[in-house]
Amino acid sequence: MTWMADRSGSAQRTRRRPRIAVGTAAVLAVSVLPTLAGGAPATAAVLVKQTATLTESVAGMPAAGTPAYRQIERARVVVTHPAGSSSATIKGSITLKAEPEEEGDHLQIGLGQQSGASCEISAVLTETTSPDDDAVYEMQAVEEPPNGSWDCVVARVGPAYLGGPDDFDVMIDRLTDHYAKPKLAVGAVELLGSKQKRLRLVPGVSTKHTVTVRNTSDVEAKGVVLRVTGKRIKAPRVKVGTVPKADEVRVQVPITLQAKRRSKVAVTVSGSGARASRTLAVVPVRPPAKPRAGRYSSDNDVTFRVRKGRVVGWRGQALTSCGGYPDLPTTSWNMYDFPSTKIPRNGIVDARDKGSNYVSTLRFRIAGGKVTKGHFSYSGPDRCFADLDFTATRG
């Protein structure tokens, strides 16, 4: 049970009940339609919905003396285009200015495509009035639009299925297109593989964090950019690029706290009209104990030396996988090395070595004579990949 106000502001009671439209092959006469302004709507990758709300009758309608129950108060149309389907679901309604007093008037919603000054109708939803009915008529159908979509809509009240000079009231308008948009989200912010609920930063030292950028929609996001902002925070703008639909991309961003004071950072991603952000607290921490010079080793055959604040002679043996589909991959143990790299004052080594046909990374945390969170990775020719986790101690 609902209440609806007419144009004079008085209230009339109407009872809404859904009505299923009866499809018809008839086409509304184009000659009754006025000039339809505007060109074809801009196209986009994925059209998901079209809508229109009609409130203005065409010129000369309704004629003087036309009963209120043969006049349109409002018409509403929602066209849904399911992904992967050539058919569309049409839901429409026509609200008359008064409850019907006669049997057999035809209410029609026609969907078509603009051709010059006309809307050429290719899908028609129809209902007939009855004195026992209310002023609201709801219609529904599934149709296949020519060329993938419609762009104009007509609502009419008349004595027959075909439009013509005897129509009581006619409204016409364009359909508004709604396109699928990417839905971005900022996922985990990680340091050395551990998710960070808050960022613990040594002031004045750049610390690389890995941020997961997600796209939860069915449309890829292009030109995505990541920004980290906040008081006393310095971080470069990172070009993420394209994030595929229903996928995620991991990117690195160095973050520096510029003063020994607490702060907050907003991690924001934006692209293709989508935007998302999350906020994390920032806590200043003291630098760890300086790395002790000497030889370091692990239980899984990783060795290196710390000399003058640098990692030198890093070597490690890792299980390597090469090849793959359509053949089975092969595995073998291989020895890898890594070039000398500086140890920052925050004790976090995050280095990358790139050659003409390979990329390797080395990451770990060092404090005094102890190394934790160690990880080495390699990717190279013949689809070869290797990963190695390690810890190490001096001595």
CSV table of C-alpha atoms in Angstrom, one decimal:
chain,number,residue,atom,x,y,z
A,1,MET,CA,0.0,0.0,0.0
A,2,THR,CA,1.6,3.3,-1.1
A,3,TRP,CA,0.6,6.9,-1.5
A,4,MET,CA,1.4,9.1,-4.4
A,5,ALA,CA,1.0,12.9,-4.9
A,6,ASP,CA,-0.5,14.3,-8.1
A,7,ARG,CA,0.8,17.5,-9.7
A,8,SER,CA,-1.6,19.6,-7.6
A,9,GLY,CA,-0.1,18.3,-4.5
A,10,SER,CA,-3.1,16.3,-3.3
A,11,ALA,CA,-2.6,12.7,-2.3
A,12,GLN,CA,-4.2,9.8,-4.0
A,13,ARG,CA,-3.9,6.2,-2.8
A,14,THR,CA,-2.6,3.6,-5.3
A,15,ARG,CA,-1.9,-0.1,-4.9
A,16,ARG,CA,1.2,-1.3,-6.8
A,17,ARG,CA,1.1,-4.7,-8.2
A,18,PRO,CA,3.6,-6.1,-10.8
A,19,ARG,CA,2.2,-6.7,-14.3
A,20,ILE,CA,3.9,-8.7,-17.0
A,21,ALA,CA,4.0,-7.0,-20.3
A,22,VAL,CA,2.7,-8.6,-23.5
A,23,GLY,CA,5.2,-8.4,-26.3
A,24,THR,CA,4.0,-7.5,-29.8
A,25,ALA,CA,5.5,-7.3,-33.2
A,26,ALA,CA,3.7,-4.0,-33.9
A,27,VAL,CA,5.8,-0.9,-34.2
A,28,LEU,CA,4.7,2.5,-33.0
A,29,ALA,CA,4.1,4.9,-35.9
A,30,VAL,CA,7.2,7.1,-36.3
A,31,SER,CA,5.1,9.9,-37.6
A,32,VAL,CA,3.8,10.7,-34.2
A,33,LEU,CA,7.2,11.4,-32.7
A,34,PRO,CA,8.8,14.9,-32.4
A,35,THR,CA,12.3,15.8,-33.2
A,36,LEU,CA,14.7,13.9,-30.9
A,37,ALA,CA,17.6,16.2,-30.1
A,38,GLY,CA,21.2,15.0,-29.7
A,39,GLY,CA,23.3,12.5,-31.4
A,40,ALA,CA,24.2,8.9,-30.6
A,41,PRO,CA,25.6,8.4,-27.1
A,42,ALA,CA,29.3,7.8,-26.6
A,43,THR,CA,30.3,4.2,-26.6
A,44,ALA,CA,32.2,2.4,-23.9
A,45,ALA,CA,33.6,-1.0,-23.3
A,46,VAL,CA,30.8,-2.5,-21.3
A,47,LEU,CA,27.2,-1.2,-21.3
A,48,VAL,CA,25.5,-2.5,-18.2
A,49,LYS,CA,22.3,-0.4,-17.9
A,50,GLN,CA,20.1,2.2,-19.6
A,51,THR,CA,17.6,4.4,-17.8
A,52,ALA,CA,15.0,7.0,-18.6
A,53,THR,CA,12.4,9.0,-16.7
A,54,LEU,CA,9.7,10.6,-18.9
A,55,THR,CA,7.7,13.5,-17.5
A,56,GLU,CA,7.0,15.8,-20.5
A,57,SER,CA,4.4,15.1,-23.2
A,58,VAL,CA,5.1,15.9,-26.8
A,59,ALA,CA,3.8,19.1,-28.3
A,60,GLY,CA,0.0,19.2,-28.6
A,61,MET,CA,-0.6,16.3,-26.2
A,62,PRO,CA,-2.7,15.6,-24.3
A,63,ALA,CA,-5.4,17.5,-26.1
A,64,ALA,CA,-7.7,19.8,-24.2
A,65,GLY,CA,-10.5,17.8,-22.5
A,66,THR,CA,-8.6,14.6,-22.4
A,67,PRO,CA,-9.6,12.7,-19.2
A,68,ALA,CA,-6.9,12.5,-16.5
A,69,TYR,CA,-7.0,8.7,-16.7
A,70,ARG,CA,-5.8,9.0,-20.3
A,71,GLN,CA,-2.9,11.3,-19.4
A,72,ILE,CA,0.6,10.1,-18.4
A,73,GLU,CA,2.0,11.5,-15.1
A,74,ARG,CA,5.3,9.7,-15.4
A,75,ALA,CA,7.0,6.8,-17.2
A,76,ARG,CA,10.1,5.0,-16.0
A,77,VAL,CA,12.3,2.5,-17.9
A,78,VAL,CA,15.4,0.5,-16.7
A,79,VAL,CA,17.1,-1.7,-19.3
A,80,THR,CA,19.7,-4.2,-17.9
A,81,HIS,CA,22.3,-5.7,-20.1
A,82,PRO,CA,23.7,-8.9,-18.5
A,83,ALA,CA,27.3,-9.6,-19.2
A,84,GLY,CA,27.8,-12.2,-22.0
A,85,SER,CA,24.2,-12.1,-23.2
A,86,SER,CA,22.8,-10.5,-26.4
A,87,SER,CA,19.4,-10.1,-24.7
A,88,ALA,CA,18.4,-7.3,-22.3
A,89,THR,CA,15.9,-7.2,-19.4
A,90,ILE,CA,13.4,-4.3,-19.7
A,91,LYS,CA,11.5,-3.1,-16.6
A,92,GLY,CA,9.1,-0.2,-17.2
A,93,SER,CA,6.2,1.5,-15.6
A,94,ILE,CA,3.6,4.1,-16.6
A,95,THR,CA,1.8,6.1,-14.0
A,96,LEU,CA,-1.5,7.7,-15.1
A,97,LYS,CA,-2.8,10.9,-13.6
A,98,ALA,CA,-5.9,9.1,-12.4
A,99,GLU,CA,-7.2,5.6,-12.0
A,100,PRO,CA,-8.8,4.2,-15.2
A,101,GLU,CA,-12.5,4.6,-15.8
A,102,GLU,CA,-12.8,2.7,-19.1
A,103,GLU,CA,-11.7,-0.8,-20.3
A,104,GLY,CA,-9.2,-1.4,-23.1
A,105,ASP,CA,-7.0,1.7,-23.4
A,106,HIS,CA,-3.5,0.6,-24.4
A,107,LEU,CA,-0.4,1.6,-22.4
A,108,GLN,CA,2.9,1.1,-24.3
A,109,ILE,CA,6.6,1.5,-23.7
A,110,GLY,CA,8.6,1.4,-26.9
A,111,LEU,CA,12.3,1.1,-27.2
A,112,GLY,CA,14.1,2.0,-30.4
A,113,GLN,CA,17.0,3.7,-32.1
A,114,GLN,CA,17.2,7.2,-33.3
A,115,SER,CA,17.1,7.7,-37.0
A,116,GLY,CA,17.3,11.4,-37.9
A,117,ALA,CA,14.4,13.1,-36.2
A,118,SER,CA,12.6,9.8,-35.3
A,119,CYS,CA,12.8,7.0,-32.8
A,120,GLU,CA,12.3,3.7,-34.7
A,121,ILE,CA,10.8,1.3,-32.3
A,122,SER,CA,11.9,-2.3,-32.3
A,123,ALA,CA,10.6,-3.5,-28.9
A,124,VAL,CA,7.2,-2.8,-27.4
A,125,LEU,CA,5.8,-3.5,-23.9
A,126,THR,CA,2.0,-3.3,-23.7
A,127,GLU,CA,-0.7,-3.3,-21.0
A,128,THR,CA,-4.4,-2.6,-21.3
A,129,THR,CA,-6.4,-0.7,-18.7
A,130,SER,CA,-9.3,-1.8,-16.6
A,131,PRO,CA,-11.5,0.2,-14.2
A,132,ASP,CA,-10.5,-2.3,-11.5
A,133,ASP,CA,-6.9,-1.3,-11.8
A,134,ASP,CA,-4.8,1.4,-10.1
A,135,ALA,CA,-3.0,4.2,-11.8
A,136,VAL,CA,0.4,2.5,-11.9
A,137,TYR,CA,1.1,-0.1,-14.6
A,138,GLU,CA,4.4,-2.1,-14.4
A,139,MET,CA,5.7,-4.0,-17.3
A,140,GLN,CA,8.6,-6.4,-17.9
A,141,ALA,CA,10.1,-8.3,-20.9
A,142,VAL,CA,13.3,-9.8,-22.2
A,143,GLU,CA,14.2,-8.6,-25.7
A,144,GLU,CA,17.3,-8.6,-28.0
A,145,PRO,CA,18.2,-5.0,-29.0
A,146,PRO,CA,19.5,-4.6,-32.6
A,147,ASN,CA,23.1,-3.6,-32.7
A,148,GLY,CA,23.4,-4.3,-29.0
A,149,SER,CA,21.4,-1.5,-27.4
A,150,TRP,CA,18.6,1.1,-27.8
A,151,ASP,CA,19.0,4.8,-27.5
A,152,CYS,CA,15.4,6.3,-27.3
A,153,VAL,CA,12.2,5.4,-25.6
A,154,VAL,CA,8.5,6.3,-26.1
A,155,ALA,CA,5.6,6.0,-23.6
A,156,ARG,CA,2.0,6.3,-25.0
A,157,VAL,CA,-1.6,5.9,-24.1
A,158,GLY,CA,-3.9,5.2,-27.0
A,159,PRO,CA,-6.9,3.3,-28.2
A,160,ALA,CA,-5.0,0.6,-30.2
A,161,TYR,CA,-1.6,-1.1,-30.4
A,162,LEU,CA,-0.3,1.2,-33.2
A,163,GLY,CA,0.5,4.8,-32.5
A,164,GLY,CA,-1.3,7.4,-34.6
A,165,PRO,CA,-3.3,10.7,-34.6
A,166,ASP,CA,-5.8,9.2,-32.1
A,167,ASP,CA,-3.2,8.8,-29.3
A,168,PHE,CA,-4.3,10.4,-26.0
A,169,ASP,CA,-0.8,11.1,-24.7
A,170,VAL,CA,2.8,10.5,-25.8
A,171,MET,CA,6.2,11.1,-24.2
A,172,ILE,CA,9.6,10.6,-25.7
A,173,ASP,CA,13.2,10.9,-24.5
A,174,ARG,CA,16.7,9.5,-24.8
A,175,LEU,CA,18.0,6.6,-22.8
A,176,THR,CA,20.9,7.4,-20.5
A,177,ASP,CA,23.7,4.8,-20.7
A,178,HIS,CA,25.5,3.5,-17.7
A,179,TYR,CA,28.8,1.7,-18.2
A,180,ALA,CA,30.7,-0.7,-16.1
A,181,LYS,CA,33.5,1.0,-14.1
A,182,PRO,CA,36.5,-0.5,-12.4
A,183,LYS,CA,36.3,-0.9,-8.7
A,184,LEU,CA,39.7,-0.4,-7.2
A,185,ALA,CA,40.8,-1.3,-3.6
A,186,VAL,CA,44.0,-0.9,-1.6
A,187,GLY,CA,44.9,-4.3,-0.3
A,188,ALA,CA,47.7,-5.2,2.1
A,189,VAL,CA,50.7,-2.9,2.7
A,190,GLU,CA,53.7,-5.2,3.4
A,191,LEU,CA,57.3,-4.9,4.5
A,192,LEU,CA,59.5,-7.9,3.9
A,193,GLY,CA,56.4,-10.1,3.3
A,194,SER,CA,54.7,-9.1,6.5
A,195,LYS,CA,51.4,-7.2,6.5
A,196,GLN,CA,51.7,-3.8,8.3
A,197,LYS,CA,48.8,-2.6,10.5
A,198,ARG,CA,50.9,0.5,11.1
A,199,LEU,CA,54.2,1.7,9.6
A,200,ARG,CA,57.2,1.7,11.9
A,201,LEU,CA,59.7,4.0,10.2
A,202,VAL,CA,63.2,5.1,11.1
A,203,PRO,CA,63.0,8.9,10.5
A,204,GLY,CA,64.9,10.2,7.5
A,205,VAL,CA,65.4,6.7,6.0
A,206,SER,CA,63.5,5.6,2.9
A,207,THR,CA,61.8,2.2,3.4
A,208,LYS,CA,60.3,0.2,0.6
A,209,HIS,CA,56.8,-1.1,1.1
A,210,THR,CA,54.8,-3.4,-1.2
A,211,VAL,CA,51.2,-2.4,-1.8
A,212,THR,CA,48.6,-4.7,-3.4
A,213,VAL,CA,46.2,-2.9,-5.7
A,214,ARG,CA,43.0,-4.8,-6.5
A,215,ASN,CA,40.4,-4.4,-9.2
A,216,THR,CA,37.2,-6.2,-8.1
A,217,SER,CA,35.1,-5.4,-11.2
A,218,ASP,CA,34.7,-7.1,-14.6
A,219,VAL,CA,36.4,-4.2,-16.4
A,220,GLU,CA,40.1,-3.5,-16.5
A,221,ALA,CA,41.4,-0.3,-14.9
A,222,LYS,CA,43.9,1.7,-17.0
A,223,GLY,CA,46.4,4.4,-16.1
A,224,VAL,CA,46.2,3.5,-12.4
A,225,VAL,CA,48.4,5.6,-10.2
A,226,LEU,CA,49.4,5.1,-6.5
A,227,ARG,CA,50.0,8.0,-4.1
A,228,VAL,CA,51.1,8.0,-0.5
A,229,THR,CA,50.4,11.3,1.3
A,230,GLY,CA,50.6,12.6,4.8
A,231,LYS,CA,52.2,15.2,7.1
A,232,ARG,CA,55.9,14.8,7.4
A,233,ILE,CA,55.7,12.0,4.8
A,234,LYS,CA,57.7,11.8,1.5
A,235,ALA,CA,56.9,9.2,-1.2
A,236,PRO,CA,57.0,9.3,-5.0
A,237,ARG,CA,54.0,8.9,-7.2
A,238,VAL,CA,54.0,5.4,-8.6
A,239,LYS,CA,52.6,4.4,-12.0
A,240,VAL,CA,50.8,1.1,-11.5
A,241,GLY,CA,49.5,1.0,-15.1
A,242,THR,CA,46.8,-1.5,-16.0
A,243,VAL,CA,45.1,-3.6,-13.4
A,244,PRO,CA,43.2,-6.5,-15.2
A,245,LYS,CA,39.6,-7.2,-14.3
A,246,ALA,CA,39.1,-9.3,-11.2
A,247,ASP,CA,42.8,-9.3,-10.5
A,248,GLU,CA,45.5,-7.5,-8.5
A,249,VAL,CA,48.9,-5.9,-9.0
A,250,ARG,CA,51.7,-5.6,-6.4
A,251,VAL,CA,53.9,-2.5,-6.5
A,252,GLN,CA,56.7,-1.1,-4.4
A,253,VAL,CA,56.8,2.4,-3.0
A,254,PRO,CA,59.6,3.9,-0.8
A,255,ILE,CA,58.2,5.9,2.1
A,256,THR,CA,60.1,8.3,4.3
A,257,LEU,CA,59.1,9.8,7.6
A,258,GLN,CA,60.8,13.2,7.7
A,259,ALA,CA,60.6,14.0,11.4
A,260,LYS,CA,60.6,12.1,14.7
A,261,ARG,CA,56.9,12.5,15.2
A,262,ARG,CA,53.9,10.3,14.7
A,263,SER,CA,51.9,10.7,11.5
A,264,LYS,CA,49.4,9.1,9.3
A,265,VAL,CA,49.6,8.1,5.6
A,266,ALA,CA,46.8,7.8,3.1
A,267,VAL,CA,47.5,5.2,0.4
A,268,THR,CA,45.4,6.1,-2.6
A,269,VAL,CA,44.9,4.5,-6.0
A,270,SER,CA,43.1,6.0,-8.9
A,271,GLY,CA,42.5,5.3,-12.6
A,272,SER,CA,39.7,5.0,-15.2
A,273,GLY,CA,37.4,7.0,-13.0
A,274,ALA,CA,37.8,4.7,-10.0
A,275,ARG,CA,39.4,5.7,-6.7
A,276,ALA,CA,40.1,4.0,-3.4
A,277,SER,CA,42.1,4.8,-0.3
A,278,ARG,CA,43.1,3.5,3.1
A,279,THR,CA,44.9,5.1,6.0
A,280,LEU,CA,47.6,3.8,8.3
A,281,ALA,CA,49.3,5.2,11.4
A,282,VAL,CA,53.0,6.0,11.2
A,283,VAL,CA,55.2,5.5,14.3
A,284,PRO,CA,58.8,6.7,14.4
A,285,VAL,CA,61.3,4.1,15.7
A,286,ARG,CA,65.0,4.1,16.6
A,287,PRO,CA,67.5,2.6,14.1
A,288,PRO,CA,68.4,-1.0,14.9
A,289,ALA,CA,71.9,-2.0,16.1
A,290,LYS,CA,74.5,-1.4,13.4
A,291,PRO,CA,75.4,-4.5,11.4
A,292,ARG,CA,78.5,-6.3,12.7
A,293,ALA,CA,81.2,-6.9,10.2
A,294,GLY,CA,82.1,-10.5,9.5
A,295,ARG,CA,81.0,-13.6,7.8
A,296,TYR,CA,77.3,-14.7,7.9
A,297,SER,CA,75.8,-18.1,7.1
A,298,SER,CA,72.5,-20.0,7.2
A,299,ASP,CA,71.4,-23.5,7.7
A,300,ASN,CA,70.4,-23.7,4.0
A,301,ASP,CA,73.8,-22.8,2.5
A,302,VAL,CA,73.5,-19.0,2.2
A,303,THR,CA,76.8,-17.2,2.9
A,304,PHE,CA,77.9,-13.6,2.7
A,305,ARG,CA,80.0,-11.0,4.5
A,306,VAL,CA,79.2,-7.6,5.9
A,307,ARG,CA,82.1,-5.2,5.2
A,308,LYS,CA,82.0,-1.4,5.8
A,309,GLY,CA,78.2,-1.3,5.9
A,310,ARG,CA,77.7,-3.4,2.8
A,311,VAL,CA,76.7,-6.9,1.9
A,312,VAL,CA,79.4,-8.5,-0.2
A,313,GLY,CA,79.9,-12.0,-1.7
A,314,TRP,CA,76.3,-13.2,-1.2
A,315,ARG,CA,75.8,-16.8,-2.4
A,316,GLY,CA,72.9,-19.2,-2.0
A,317,GLN,CA,71.7,-22.5,-3.4
A,318,ALA,CA,68.1,-22.6,-4.6
A,319,LEU,CA,65.8,-25.1,-6.2
A,320,THR,CA,65.1,-23.8,-9.8
A,321,SER,CA,62.1,-24.7,-12.0
A,322,CYS,CA,62.4,-24.2,-15.7
A,323,GLY,CA,60.0,-24.6,-18.7
A,324,GLY,CA,56.4,-25.8,-18.3
A,325,TYR,CA,53.3,-26.2,-20.4
A,326,PRO,CA,53.0,-28.0,-22.8
A,327,ASP,CA,55.9,-29.9,-21.4
A,328,LEU,CA,56.5,-30.8,-17.8
A,329,PRO,CA,58.8,-28.4,-15.9
A,330,THR,CA,62.3,-29.5,-14.9
A,331,THR,CA,63.9,-28.8,-11.5
A,332,SER,CA,67.5,-28.5,-10.4
A,333,TRP,CA,69.6,-27.1,-7.6
A,334,ASN,CA,71.6,-24.1,-8.7
A,335,MET,CA,74.0,-21.7,-7.0
A,336,TYR,CA,73.3,-18.0,-7.3
A,337,ASP,CA,75.2,-14.9,-6.3
A,338,PHE,CA,74.2,-11.2,-5.8
A,339,PRO,CA,76.3,-8.1,-6.3
A,340,SER,CA,77.5,-6.0,-3.4
A,341,THR,CA,74.8,-3.8,-1.9
A,342,LYS,CA,74.6,-1.1,0.8
A,343,ILE,CA,72.8,-1.7,4.1
A,344,PRO,CA,70.5,1.3,4.9
A,345,ARG,CA,70.4,2.7,8.4
A,346,ASN,CA,67.0,1.1,9.0
A,347,GLY,CA,68.7,-2.3,8.6
A,348,ILE,CA,66.5,-3.4,5.7
A,349,VAL,CA,68.1,-4.5,2.5
A,350,ASP,CA,65.8,-4.4,-0.5
A,351,ALA,CA,67.9,-4.7,-3.6
A,352,ARG,CA,67.3,-5.6,-7.2
A,353,ASP,CA,69.8,-6.8,-9.9
A,354,LYS,CA,68.7,-6.7,-13.5
A,355,GLY,CA,70.6,-8.0,-16.5
A,356,SER,CA,69.7,-8.3,-20.2
A,357,ASN,CA,67.7,-11.5,-19.7
A,358,TYR,CA,67.3,-12.0,-15.9
A,359,VAL,CA,66.1,-10.2,-12.7
A,360,SER,CA,67.0,-11.2,-9.2
A,361,THR,CA,66.1,-9.6,-5.8
A,362,LEU,CA,67.6,-9.8,-2.3
A,363,ARG,CA,65.7,-8.7,0.8
A,364,PHE,CA,66.4,-9.1,4.5
A,365,ARG,CA,66.5,-7.4,7.9
A,366,ILE,CA,69.8,-7.1,9.8
A,367,ALA,CA,70.4,-6.0,13.4
A,368,GLY,CA,73.7,-6.5,15.1
A,369,GLY,CA,74.9,-9.9,14.0
A,370,LYS,CA,71.5,-11.4,13.1
A,371,VAL,CA,69.6,-11.6,9.8
A,372,THR,CA,65.9,-12.3,9.6
A,373,LYS,CA,63.1,-12.2,6.9
A,374,GLY,CA,65.7,-13.1,4.2
A,375,HIS,CA,64.4,-13.8,0.7
A,376,PHE,CA,66.1,-14.2,-2.7
A,377,SER,CA,64.3,-14.6,-6.0
A,378,TYR,CA,65.4,-15.1,-9.6
A,379,SER,CA,63.7,-15.2,-13.0
A,380,GLY,CA,65.6,-15.8,-16.3
A,381,PRO,CA,65.8,-17.4,-19.7
A,382,ASP,CA,63.9,-20.6,-20.5
A,383,ARG,CA,61.1,-19.7,-18.0
A,384,CYS,CA,63.4,-20.4,-15.1
A,385,PHE,CA,62.4,-19.3,-11.6
A,386,ALA,CA,63.9,-19.7,-8.1
A,387,ASP,CA,63.0,-18.6,-4.6
A,388,LEU,CA,64.9,-19.0,-1.4
A,389,ASP,CA,63.9,-18.0,2.2
A,390,PHE,CA,66.7,-17.8,4.8
A,391,THR,CA,67.9,-16.4,8.1
A,392,ALA,CA,71.6,-16.0,9.0
A,393,THR,CA,73.9,-15.4,11.9
A,394,ARG,CA,77.4,-14.0,12.2
A,395,GLY,CA,80.2,-16.4,13.0
